Each structure stands twice: as C-alpha cells, then as structure tokens.
Coordinates of C-alpha atoms in Angstrom, one line a residue:
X257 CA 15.9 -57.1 182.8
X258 CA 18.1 -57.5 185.4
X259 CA 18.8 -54.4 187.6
X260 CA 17.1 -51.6 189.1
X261 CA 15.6 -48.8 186.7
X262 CA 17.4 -46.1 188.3
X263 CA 20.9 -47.7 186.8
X264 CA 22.7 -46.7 184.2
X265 CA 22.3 -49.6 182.3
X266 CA 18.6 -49.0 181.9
X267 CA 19.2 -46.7 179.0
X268 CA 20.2 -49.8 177.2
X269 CA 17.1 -51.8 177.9
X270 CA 14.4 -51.6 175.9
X271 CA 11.1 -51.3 177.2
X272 CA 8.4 -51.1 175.6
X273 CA 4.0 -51.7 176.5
X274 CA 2.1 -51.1 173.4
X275 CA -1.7 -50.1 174.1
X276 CA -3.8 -50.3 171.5
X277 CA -7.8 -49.0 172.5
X278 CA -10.1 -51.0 170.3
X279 CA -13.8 -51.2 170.3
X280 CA -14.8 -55.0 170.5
X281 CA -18.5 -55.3 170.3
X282 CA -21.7 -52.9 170.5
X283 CA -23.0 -53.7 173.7
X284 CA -23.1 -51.2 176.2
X285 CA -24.1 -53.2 179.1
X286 CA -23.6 -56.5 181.0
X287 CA -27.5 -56.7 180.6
X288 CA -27.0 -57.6 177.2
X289 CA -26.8 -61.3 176.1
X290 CA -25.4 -60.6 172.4
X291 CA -21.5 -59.7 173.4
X292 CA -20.2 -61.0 170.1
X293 CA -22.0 -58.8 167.2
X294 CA -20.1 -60.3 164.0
X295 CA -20.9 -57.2 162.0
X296 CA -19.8 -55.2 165.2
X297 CA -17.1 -52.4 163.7
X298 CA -13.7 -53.2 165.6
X299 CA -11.5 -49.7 165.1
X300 CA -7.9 -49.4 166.4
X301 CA -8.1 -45.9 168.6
X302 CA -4.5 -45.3 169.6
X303 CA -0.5 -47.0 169.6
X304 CA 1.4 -45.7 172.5
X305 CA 4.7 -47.0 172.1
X306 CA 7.1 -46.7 175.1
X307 CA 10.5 -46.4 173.4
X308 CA 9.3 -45.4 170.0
X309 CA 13.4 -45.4 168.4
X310 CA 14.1 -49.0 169.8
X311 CA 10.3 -50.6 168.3
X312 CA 10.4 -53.6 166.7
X313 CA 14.1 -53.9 166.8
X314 CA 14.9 -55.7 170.2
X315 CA 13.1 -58.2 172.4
X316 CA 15.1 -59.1 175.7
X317 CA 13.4 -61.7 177.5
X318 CA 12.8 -59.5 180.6
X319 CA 10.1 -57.6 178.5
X320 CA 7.9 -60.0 178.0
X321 CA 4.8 -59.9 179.6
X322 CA 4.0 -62.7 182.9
X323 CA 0.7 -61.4 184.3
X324 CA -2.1 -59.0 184.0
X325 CA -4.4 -58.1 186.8
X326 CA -7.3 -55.2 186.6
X327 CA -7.9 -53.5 190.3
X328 CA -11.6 -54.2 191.8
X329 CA -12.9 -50.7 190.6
X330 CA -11.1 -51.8 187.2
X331 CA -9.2 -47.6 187.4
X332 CA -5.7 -49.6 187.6
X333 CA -4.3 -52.0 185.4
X334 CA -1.1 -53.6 186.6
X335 CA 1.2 -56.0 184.6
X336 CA 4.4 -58.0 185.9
X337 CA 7.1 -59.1 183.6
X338 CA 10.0 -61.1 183.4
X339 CA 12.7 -58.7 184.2
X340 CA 11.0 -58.4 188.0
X341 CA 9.4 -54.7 186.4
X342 CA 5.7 -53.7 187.3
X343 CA 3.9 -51.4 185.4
X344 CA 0.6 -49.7 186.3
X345 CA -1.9 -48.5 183.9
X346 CA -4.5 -45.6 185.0
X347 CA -7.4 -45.3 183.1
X348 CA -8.4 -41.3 182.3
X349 CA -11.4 -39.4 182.5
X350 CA -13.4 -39.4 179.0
X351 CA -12.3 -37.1 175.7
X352 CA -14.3 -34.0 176.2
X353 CA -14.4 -33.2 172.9
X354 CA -15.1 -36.9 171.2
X355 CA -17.6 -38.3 173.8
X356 CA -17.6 -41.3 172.4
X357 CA -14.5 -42.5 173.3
X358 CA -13.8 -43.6 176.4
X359 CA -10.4 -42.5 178.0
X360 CA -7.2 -44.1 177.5
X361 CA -5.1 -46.2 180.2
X362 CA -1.8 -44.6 180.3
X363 CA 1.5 -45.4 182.4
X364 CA 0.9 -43.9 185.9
X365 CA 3.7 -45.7 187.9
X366 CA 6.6 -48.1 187.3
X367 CA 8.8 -49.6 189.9
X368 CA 11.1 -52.7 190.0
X369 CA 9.1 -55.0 192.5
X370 CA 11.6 -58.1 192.5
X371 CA 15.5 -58.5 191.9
X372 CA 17.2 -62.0 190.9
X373 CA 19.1 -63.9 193.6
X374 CA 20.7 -66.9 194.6
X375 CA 20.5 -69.0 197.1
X376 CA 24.1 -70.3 198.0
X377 CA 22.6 -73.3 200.0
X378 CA 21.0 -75.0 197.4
X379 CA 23.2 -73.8 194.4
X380 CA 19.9 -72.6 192.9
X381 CA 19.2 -69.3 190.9
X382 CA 16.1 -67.4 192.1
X383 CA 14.3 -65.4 188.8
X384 CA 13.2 -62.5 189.3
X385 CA 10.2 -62.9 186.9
X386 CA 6.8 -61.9 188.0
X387 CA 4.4 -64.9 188.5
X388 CA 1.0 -63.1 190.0
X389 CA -0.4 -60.0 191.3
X390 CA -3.0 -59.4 193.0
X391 CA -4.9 -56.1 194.1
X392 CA -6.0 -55.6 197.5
X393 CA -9.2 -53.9 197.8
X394 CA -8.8 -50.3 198.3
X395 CA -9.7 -49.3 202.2
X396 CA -8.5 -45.5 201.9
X397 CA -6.6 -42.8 199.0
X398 CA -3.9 -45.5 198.4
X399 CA -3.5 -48.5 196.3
X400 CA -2.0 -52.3 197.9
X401 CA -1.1 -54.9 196.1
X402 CA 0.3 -58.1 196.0
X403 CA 3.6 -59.8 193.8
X404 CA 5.3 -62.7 194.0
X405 CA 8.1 -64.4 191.9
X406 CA 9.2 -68.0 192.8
X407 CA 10.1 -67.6 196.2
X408 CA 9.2 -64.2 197.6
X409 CA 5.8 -62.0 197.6
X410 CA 5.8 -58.5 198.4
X411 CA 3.1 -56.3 199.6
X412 CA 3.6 -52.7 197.5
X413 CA 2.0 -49.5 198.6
X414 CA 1.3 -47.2 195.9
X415 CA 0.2 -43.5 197.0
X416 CA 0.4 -40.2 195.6
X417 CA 1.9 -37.2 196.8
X418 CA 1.4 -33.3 195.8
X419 CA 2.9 -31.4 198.5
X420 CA 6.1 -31.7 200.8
X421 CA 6.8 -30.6 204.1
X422 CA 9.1 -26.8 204.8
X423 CA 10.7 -25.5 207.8
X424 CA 12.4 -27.9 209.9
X425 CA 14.2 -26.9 212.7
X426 CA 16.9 -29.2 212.3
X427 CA 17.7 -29.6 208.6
X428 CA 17.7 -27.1 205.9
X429 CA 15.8 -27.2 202.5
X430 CA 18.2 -29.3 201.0
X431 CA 18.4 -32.0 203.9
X432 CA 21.7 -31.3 205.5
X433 CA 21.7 -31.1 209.4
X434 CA 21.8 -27.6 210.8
X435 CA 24.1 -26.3 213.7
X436 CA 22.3 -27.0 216.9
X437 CA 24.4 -23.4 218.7
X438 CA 23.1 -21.9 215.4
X439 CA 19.3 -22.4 216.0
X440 CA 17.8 -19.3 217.3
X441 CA 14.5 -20.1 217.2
X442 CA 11.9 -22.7 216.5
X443 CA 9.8 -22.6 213.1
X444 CA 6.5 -24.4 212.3
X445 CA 7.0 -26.9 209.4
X446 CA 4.4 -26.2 206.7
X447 CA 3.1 -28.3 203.7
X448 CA 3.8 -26.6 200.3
X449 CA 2.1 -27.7 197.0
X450 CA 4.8 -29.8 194.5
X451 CA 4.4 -31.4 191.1
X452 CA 2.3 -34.3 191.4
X453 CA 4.6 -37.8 192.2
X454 CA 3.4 -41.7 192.7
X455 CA 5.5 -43.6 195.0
X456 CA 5.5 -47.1 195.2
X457 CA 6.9 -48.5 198.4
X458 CA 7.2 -52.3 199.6
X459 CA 5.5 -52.4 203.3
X460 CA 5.5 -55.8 204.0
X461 CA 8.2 -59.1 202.2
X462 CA 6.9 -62.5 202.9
X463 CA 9.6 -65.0 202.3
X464 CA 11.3 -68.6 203.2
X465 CA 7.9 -70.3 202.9
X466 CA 7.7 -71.8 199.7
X467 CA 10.4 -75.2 198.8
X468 CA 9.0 -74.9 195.5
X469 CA 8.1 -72.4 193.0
X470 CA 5.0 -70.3 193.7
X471 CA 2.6 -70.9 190.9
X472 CA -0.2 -68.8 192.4
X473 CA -1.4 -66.2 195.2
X474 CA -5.6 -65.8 196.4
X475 CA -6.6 -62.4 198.7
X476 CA -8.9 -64.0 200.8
X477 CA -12.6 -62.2 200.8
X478 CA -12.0 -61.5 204.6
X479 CA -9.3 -59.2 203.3
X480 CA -7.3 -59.9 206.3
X481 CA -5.1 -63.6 204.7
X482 CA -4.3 -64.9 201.8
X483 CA -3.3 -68.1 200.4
X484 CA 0.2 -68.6 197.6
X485 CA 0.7 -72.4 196.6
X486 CA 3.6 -73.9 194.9
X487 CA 3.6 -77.1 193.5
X488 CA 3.1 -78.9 196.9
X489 CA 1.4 -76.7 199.8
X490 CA -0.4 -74.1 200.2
X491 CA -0.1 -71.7 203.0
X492 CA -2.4 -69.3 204.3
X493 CA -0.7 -66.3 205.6
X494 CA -2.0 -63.1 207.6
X495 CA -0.9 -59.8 205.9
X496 CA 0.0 -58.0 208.9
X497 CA 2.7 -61.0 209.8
X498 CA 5.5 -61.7 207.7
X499 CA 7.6 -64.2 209.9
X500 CA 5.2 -67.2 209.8
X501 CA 2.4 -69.0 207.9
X502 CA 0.3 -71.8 207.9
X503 CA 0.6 -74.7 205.8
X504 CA -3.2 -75.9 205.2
X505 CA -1.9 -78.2 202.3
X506 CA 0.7 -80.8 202.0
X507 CA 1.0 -83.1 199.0
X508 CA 4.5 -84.0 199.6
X509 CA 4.9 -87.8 199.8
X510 CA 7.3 -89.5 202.3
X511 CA 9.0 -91.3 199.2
X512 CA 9.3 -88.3 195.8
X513 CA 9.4 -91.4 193.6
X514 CA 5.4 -91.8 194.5
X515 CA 4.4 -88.5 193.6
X516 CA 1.8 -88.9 190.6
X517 CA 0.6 -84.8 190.7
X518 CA 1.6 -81.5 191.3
X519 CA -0.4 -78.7 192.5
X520 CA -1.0 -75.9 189.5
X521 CA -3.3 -72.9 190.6
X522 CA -5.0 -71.8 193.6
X523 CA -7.9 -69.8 194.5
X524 CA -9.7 -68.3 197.6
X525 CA -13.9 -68.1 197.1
X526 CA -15.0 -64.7 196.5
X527 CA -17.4 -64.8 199.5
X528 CA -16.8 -67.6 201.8
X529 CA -13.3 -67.0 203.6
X530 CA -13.2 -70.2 204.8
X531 CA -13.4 -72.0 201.5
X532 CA -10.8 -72.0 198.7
X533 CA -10.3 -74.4 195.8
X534 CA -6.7 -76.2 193.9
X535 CA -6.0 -78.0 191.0
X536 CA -3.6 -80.2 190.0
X537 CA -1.6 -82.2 186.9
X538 CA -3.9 -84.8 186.6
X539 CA -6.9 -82.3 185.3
X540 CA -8.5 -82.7 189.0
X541 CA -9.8 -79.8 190.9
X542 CA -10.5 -80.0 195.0
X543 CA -12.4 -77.8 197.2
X544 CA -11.4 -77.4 200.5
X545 CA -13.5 -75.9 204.1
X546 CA -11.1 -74.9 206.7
X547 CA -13.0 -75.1 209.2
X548 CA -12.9 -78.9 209.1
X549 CA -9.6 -79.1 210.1
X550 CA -6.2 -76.9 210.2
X551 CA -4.4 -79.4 207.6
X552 CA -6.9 -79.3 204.7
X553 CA -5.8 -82.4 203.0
X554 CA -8.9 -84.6 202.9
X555 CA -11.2 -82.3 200.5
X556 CA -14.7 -81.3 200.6
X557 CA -15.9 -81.6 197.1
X558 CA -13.6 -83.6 194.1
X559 CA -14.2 -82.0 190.8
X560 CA -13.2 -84.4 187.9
X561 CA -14.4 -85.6 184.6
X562 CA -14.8 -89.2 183.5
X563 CA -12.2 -89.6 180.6
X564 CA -13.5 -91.4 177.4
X565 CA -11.3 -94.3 177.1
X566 CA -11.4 -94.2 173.0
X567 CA -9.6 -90.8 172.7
X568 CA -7.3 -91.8 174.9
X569 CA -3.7 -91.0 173.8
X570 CA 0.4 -90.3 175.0
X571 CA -0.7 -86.5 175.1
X572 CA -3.8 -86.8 177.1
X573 CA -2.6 -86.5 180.9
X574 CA -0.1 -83.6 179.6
X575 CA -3.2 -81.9 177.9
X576 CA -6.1 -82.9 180.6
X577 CA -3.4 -80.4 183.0
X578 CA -5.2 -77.7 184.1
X579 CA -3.8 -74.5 184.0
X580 CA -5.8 -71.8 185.9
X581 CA -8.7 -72.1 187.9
X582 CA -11.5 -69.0 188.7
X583 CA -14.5 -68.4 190.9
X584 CA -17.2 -66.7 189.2
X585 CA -18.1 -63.3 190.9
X586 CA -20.9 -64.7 192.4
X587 CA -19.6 -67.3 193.7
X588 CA -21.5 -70.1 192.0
X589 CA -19.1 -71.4 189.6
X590 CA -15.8 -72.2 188.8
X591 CA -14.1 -72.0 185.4
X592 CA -10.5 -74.4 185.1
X593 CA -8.5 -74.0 181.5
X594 CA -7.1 -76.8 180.1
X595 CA -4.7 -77.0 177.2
X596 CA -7.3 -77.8 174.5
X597 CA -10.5 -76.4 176.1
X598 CA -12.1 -74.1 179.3
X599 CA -14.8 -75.4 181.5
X600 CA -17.3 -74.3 183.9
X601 CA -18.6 -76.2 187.1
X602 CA -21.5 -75.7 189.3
X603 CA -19.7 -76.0 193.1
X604 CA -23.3 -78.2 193.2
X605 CA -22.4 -80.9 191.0
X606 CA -18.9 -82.5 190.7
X607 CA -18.6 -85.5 188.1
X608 CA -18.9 -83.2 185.3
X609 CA -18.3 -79.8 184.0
X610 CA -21.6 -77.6 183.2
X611 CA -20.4 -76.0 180.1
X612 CA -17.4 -76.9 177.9
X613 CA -15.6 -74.7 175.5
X614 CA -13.0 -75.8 173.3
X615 CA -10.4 -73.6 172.4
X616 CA -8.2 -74.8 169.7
X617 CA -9.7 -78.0 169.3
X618 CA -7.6 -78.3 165.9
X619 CA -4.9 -78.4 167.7
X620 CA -4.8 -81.8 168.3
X621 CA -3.9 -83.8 165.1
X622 CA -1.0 -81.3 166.1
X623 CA 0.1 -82.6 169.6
X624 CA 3.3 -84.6 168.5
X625 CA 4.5 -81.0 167.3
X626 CA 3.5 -79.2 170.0
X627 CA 4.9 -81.3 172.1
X628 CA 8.4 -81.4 170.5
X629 CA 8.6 -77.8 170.9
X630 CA 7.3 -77.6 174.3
X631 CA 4.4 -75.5 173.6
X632 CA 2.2 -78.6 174.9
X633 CA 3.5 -77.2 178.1
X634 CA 2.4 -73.6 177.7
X635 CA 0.1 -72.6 180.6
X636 CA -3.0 -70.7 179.8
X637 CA -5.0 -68.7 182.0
X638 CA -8.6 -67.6 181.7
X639 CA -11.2 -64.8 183.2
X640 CA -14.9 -63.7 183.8
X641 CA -16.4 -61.2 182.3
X642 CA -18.3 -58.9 184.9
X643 CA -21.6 -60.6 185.5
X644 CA -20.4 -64.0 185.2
X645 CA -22.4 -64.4 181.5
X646 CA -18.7 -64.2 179.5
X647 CA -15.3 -65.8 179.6
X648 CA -11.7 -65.1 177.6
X649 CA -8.6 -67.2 177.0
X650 CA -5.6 -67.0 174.6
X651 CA -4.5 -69.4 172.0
X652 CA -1.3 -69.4 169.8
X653 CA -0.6 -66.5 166.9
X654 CA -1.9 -63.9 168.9
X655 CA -5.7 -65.4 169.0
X656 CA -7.9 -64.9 171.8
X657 CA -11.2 -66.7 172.2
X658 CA -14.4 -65.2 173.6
X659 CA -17.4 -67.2 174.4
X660 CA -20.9 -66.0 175.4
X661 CA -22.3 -68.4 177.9
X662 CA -26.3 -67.2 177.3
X663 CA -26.0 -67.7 173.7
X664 CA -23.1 -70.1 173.0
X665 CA -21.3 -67.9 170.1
X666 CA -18.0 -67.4 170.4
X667 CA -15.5 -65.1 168.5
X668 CA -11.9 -65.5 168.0
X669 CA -9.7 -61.9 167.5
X670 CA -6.5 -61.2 166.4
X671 CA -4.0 -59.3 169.3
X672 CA -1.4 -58.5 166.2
X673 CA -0.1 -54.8 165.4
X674 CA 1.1 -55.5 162.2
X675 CA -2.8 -56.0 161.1
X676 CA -3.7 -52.9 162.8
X677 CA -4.0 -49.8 161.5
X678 CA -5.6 -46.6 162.7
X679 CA -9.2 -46.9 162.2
X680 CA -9.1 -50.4 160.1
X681 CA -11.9 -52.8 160.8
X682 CA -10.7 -55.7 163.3
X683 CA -12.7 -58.2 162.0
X684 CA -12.9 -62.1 163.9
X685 CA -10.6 -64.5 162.7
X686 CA -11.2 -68.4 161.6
X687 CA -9.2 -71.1 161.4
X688 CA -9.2 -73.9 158.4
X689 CA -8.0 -77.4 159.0
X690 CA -8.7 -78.9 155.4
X691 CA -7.1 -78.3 151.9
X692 CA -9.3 -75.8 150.9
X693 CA -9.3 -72.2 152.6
X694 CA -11.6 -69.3 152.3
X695 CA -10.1 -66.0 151.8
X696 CA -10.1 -64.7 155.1
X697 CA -9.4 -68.2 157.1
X698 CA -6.0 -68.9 158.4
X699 CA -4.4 -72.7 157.6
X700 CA -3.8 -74.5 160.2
X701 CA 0.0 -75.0 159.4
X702 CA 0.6 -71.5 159.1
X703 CA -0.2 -70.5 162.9
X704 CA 2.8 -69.2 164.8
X705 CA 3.2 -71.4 168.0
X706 CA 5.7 -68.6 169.7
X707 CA 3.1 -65.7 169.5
X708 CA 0.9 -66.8 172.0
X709 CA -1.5 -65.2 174.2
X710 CA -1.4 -66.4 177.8
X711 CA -2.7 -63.9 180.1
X712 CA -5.8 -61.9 179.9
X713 CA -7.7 -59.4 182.6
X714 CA -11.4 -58.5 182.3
X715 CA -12.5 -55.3 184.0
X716 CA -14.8 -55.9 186.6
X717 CA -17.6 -53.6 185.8
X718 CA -17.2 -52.7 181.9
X719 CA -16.5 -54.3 178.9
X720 CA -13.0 -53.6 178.9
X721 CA -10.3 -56.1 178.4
X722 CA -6.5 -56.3 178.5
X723 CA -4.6 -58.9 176.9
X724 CA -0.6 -59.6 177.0
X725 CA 1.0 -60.7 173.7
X726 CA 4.5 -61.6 174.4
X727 CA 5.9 -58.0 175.0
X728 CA 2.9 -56.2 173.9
X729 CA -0.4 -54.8 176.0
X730 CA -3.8 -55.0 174.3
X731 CA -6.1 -52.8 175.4
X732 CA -9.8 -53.4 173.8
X733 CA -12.9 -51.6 175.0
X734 CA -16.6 -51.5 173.5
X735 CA -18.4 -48.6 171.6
X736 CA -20.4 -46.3 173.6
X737 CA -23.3 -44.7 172.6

C-alpha cells in the first residue's frame, strides 16, 4: 500500500488479517513439560476476515505481513506490513456463556506508521515496509511502541479516549473562532462522555542515523535507550532525544572491498542494560559490555561453532547466516536461527551451542533450488515460549516447528486456511524424503517454497501464539480446562 488510509484510494486496497483461534496442545500451564500432546485435539474456533467480498481474490504486496510483536502483558498484539500499515490486536475478556474458550483478539486500532520516500541525494527509494516493532513497557493507561522501516523509527502513542471537552470561550461546538465583542461572559469547559475512540499519535521520529538499512531495533531493560543496527553500526539512542545517537558499533572497513560480514540482528539483554549481543553473515554471534568502552568493537564473549570440514559445501556460509538472535527471559540463554536449524547458547560457554534443533533439515539435498529462487536467502526469525522451556520458527508451506526443550519432541503444524475448517482436527504434519509416503506425510517435492512462515510472537505469559503467513494472521491458543 502506498498512501494514507484516510484516501480515497484505500477503498481499492484490499486488506485483509485473517485470525484463526485454534487450540494447540492440552497444557494449561508453563509448569507443564509435555507442550506437544500428539493426540492433543487442535479445533479451528473462529475466521475473521477483514474484507470478506475481496478474499482470496487479490494479494498486493503491501499486505503481506513483515513483523509480529506480542506487548509484555501479552493484551496487544501488533503486526507491521509492507505497505508501511500497523495493525493492533486486543485480546477480549472470556465468552461468558462457553467458559472454555478464551476470548478472541480483534482489531482495536489501525494507523499508517510509515510513508515511502525518496531521498533525492542519493537517487535512492526509501520503502515504506515495516521491519520491527517493539512495545515499550506500559508506565501508565497508554500504550508506546516502537517502528522502524529502513531508515526511520517512530515512537507511536496509542491512548484511548471516551469523553471530549464543551464550552470554550473562544470557539464554538463546531470549532470556528467566536467574536471576541460578542463574548459576554466566560463559561467553564466541561468534559462530556463520547463514543469510545483509540488514537494513535507519533510523539517522537528518530531519523538520519542509519547509512544502511535497519535490520533490527532492542528497548533496552533500563527502559530509558535503545539500540537499531543496520548492516554496519549499531547505535544506542535515548528516547527522549531524537537529534543525536551514539554509534557503539562500527564494522565499516576503510577499504568496502575488505568487508567479509554484515551485521544481521541485534539485541539488548533483558536484565543487564549494559550488555547487548549481534550477529552477523558469517553464523557468528558477539556479546558486547558497554561499560568497557563507548565504541564497543572489541567484544566480550565470541559465540561460534566449529564447522565440520566434510559437510562443507558452496551453500554453507549462505546457510550458516544467522537470521535472528533472542535472549531467553531469564536471561541465561540465547537462541540464533539459522537457515537449516535454531540453536541455544549458555552466555557461560561459547565454542558451542547447548541445544540444536534442526528445522528442515531435508532441505538440503534441495539447496541448489533454493538457491536459484532466492529462498536460500529467506530470513527466519524465532521466539521463547514464556518460561524459557519452549521455542517456535517457520519453515516453507505454511509449516511452523515447535520444539520442547525438557523433553526434546517437537511438532510441526500447518498455518493453511484451506485445511481448516470450523471444528476440524489440526493434526501435526510430516514430511517424507523417500519414494514411499505414508498417507498423511507430505513429499518433499510437493512443498510450496512461496508460502512461508517467517515471523512468529509467543505471548509472554500464556500459551498463546501468533504466526504470520504471507498476508494471513494465525492466532493459536491452548484448551482450558
């Protein structure tokens, strides 16, 4: 999408989020180790489509889906897309009259956070696509968050208001300006009750900081700065100051024909302000202490895995990338997705990964493909479950793993509305790589590489999960007894 929605050529985009409520698993608690019940009843609650007459028929690029992010109470559920749009989900109280159920998360505000420009200097066109949000933790009755596309984040206040202010002295109702010689005498404004509206208004633009792209932005657990990184630096800015930052990482070599890596993802530790990790191209993650000095470019820790020379191939630097790179809630650990796998370090130890959990490992006899078609290049994100004992990625034709780090299972579901129907069973999915197939496995060959799921959001306190597929939002929850 490229304009504002209160144009008149909005009635000729179409825009759709489809939610679908599903129950995932039986567990009712983060206590319990056994997340992925196979004989666990998966039944499609709801489809809320948002432009019912235009379903199915159209898919404009802006629609699609470029990040997911649950608030810290896990209430709000906001996703950015490509046509610069933000859409906020609010979940409702619980169905009186089926207590089972929790309540659905339906549309509560929509505003267009970023426009496309162009910057004349350069000759370059600026997207308006949405790259990151981020939540700000909630200090009073209104909500802050933060969005960025390639060049530009924006801090957006969203706040409700039910009442509106009467009886000024110098206006009338309808906001012309009165007569001063006709103003006999002075009235008190009062607040009158109105219809319920949410406003979302930008308070603070942070711009002409980044050369490059912006691949990622971290709130920083002192809740005063927070760090966005492009390919080469990182800066740490203060969100009360828009006019300057601080550059606390530099990769940028004196001679661009030397420069072996790129920096890919960012993120600020959930309790120590003054530590925050990056990784980069070459599959390597680095943690950095500011305190040790203002231009953190010798790191603390280096995070990397030894690579076994017999499986070496053309593909694996592109594949050893790594994508997205999360703190565990306590702090602890540190999960990085790769293209073929996701794993998880101790901060402790830093020549090898802890767990590892491979994706789509039969992907690979498949890399010359992939990489034809540029999916090799896709760029998968992951997430933590509540307590840390859980994590999710996507994968190609609408799969999305789960993997149970207390027990080791894992599950692999299906994001697809054409396989759901209300009250069918979602039932996991399995892939076959050989000639022979069982009835309910998928081949392989027949995987759809441009369905692919890339961003998923756990809620931070239930088992509750949103997954983008393409243009569509997946909503999934568990049963509650």
């Amino acid at each position: 999408m490229h304009s504002v929605c209160t144009h008149e050529s909005c009635t000729r985009i179409v825009f759709f989020i489809l939610v679908l409520m599903l129950l995932f698993t039986r567990c009712c608690s983060f206590a319990d180790v056994y997340l992925f019940d196979y004989n666990s009843p998966y039944t499609l609650l709801t489809i809320k489509f948002q432009n019912p007459a235009l379903m199915g028929h159209v898919l404009l690029s802006a629609d699609i889906i470029s990040t997911v992010e649950f608030n810290h109470s896990g209430e709000l559920l906001a996703t950015g897309d490509k046509g610069g749009r933000v859409v906020i989900f609010q979940h409702e109280q619980e169905c009186k009259n089926r207590p089972n159920l929790r309540g659905e998360y339906n549309v509560y505000s929509t505003f267009q956070s970023h426009e496309p420009e162009f910057d004349y200097l350069k000759s370059l066109e600026i997207e308006e696509k949405i790259n990151k949000i981020r939540w700000l933790p909630q200090q009073n009755s209104a909500h802050f968050l933060l969005s960025t596309n390639d060049k530009t984040i924006k801090l957006w206040k969203i706040g409700e208001r039910d009442k509106r202010a009467e009886g000024y002295n110098l206006k009338d109702e309808d906001g012309r300006l009165r007569d001063p010689f006709r103003i006999t005498s002075l009235r008190v404004p009062v607040l009158m009750p109105m219809d319920l509206m949410v406003e979302a208004s930008p308070r603070r633009v942070f711009a002409n900081a980044h050369t490059y792209h912006i691949n990622s932005i971290s709130v920083n657990s002192d809740h005063q700065t927070y760090l966005s990184a492009d390919d080469l630096r990182i800066n740490l800015w203060h969100l009360e100051i828009t006019d300057r930052s601080f550059n606390i990482v530099d990769i940028k070599p004196a001679n661009m024909e030397e420069l072996t890596e790129v920096i890919t993802a960012a993120e600020c530790h959930p309790n120590q302000c003054n530590v925050f990790v990056y990784s980069s191209s070459k599959g390597t993650i680095r943690l950095c202490d500011m305190r040790t000095a203002a231009l953190c470019d010798s790191h603390t820790k280096f995070f990397e895995e030894p690579e076994d020379p017999s499986s070496r191939s053309f593909f694996s630097e592109i594949i050893s990338s790594i994508s997205d790179v999360k703190f565990s809630h306590s702090g602890r650990y540190m999960m990085t997705r790769d293209y073929l796998s996701v794993k998880v370090w101790d901060l402790n130890m830093e020549n090898r990964p802890v767990e590892t959990y491979q994706v789509h490992e039969y992907l690979r006899s498949k890399l010359c493909s992939l990489y034809e078609n540029d999916c090799i290049f896709d760029k998968f994100e992951c997430c933590w479950n509540g307590s840390d004992s859980a994590i999710m990625t996507g994968s190609y034709n609408n799969f999305f793993r789960m993997f149970d780090r207390n027990t080791r299972k894992d599950i692999t579901l299906e994001a697809s509305r054409e396989s759901s129907k209300p009250r069918a069973t979602l039932k996991p999915r399995k892939v076959s790589t050989g000639g022979k197939r069982k009835k309910d496995e998928i081949s392989v060959d027949s995987l759809d590489f441009n369905k692919k799921i890339l961003h998923t959001a756990w809620h931070p306190k239930e088992n509750v999960i949103a997954v983008a597929a393409t243009n569509n939002l997946y909503i999934f929850q568990d049963k509650i007894n």
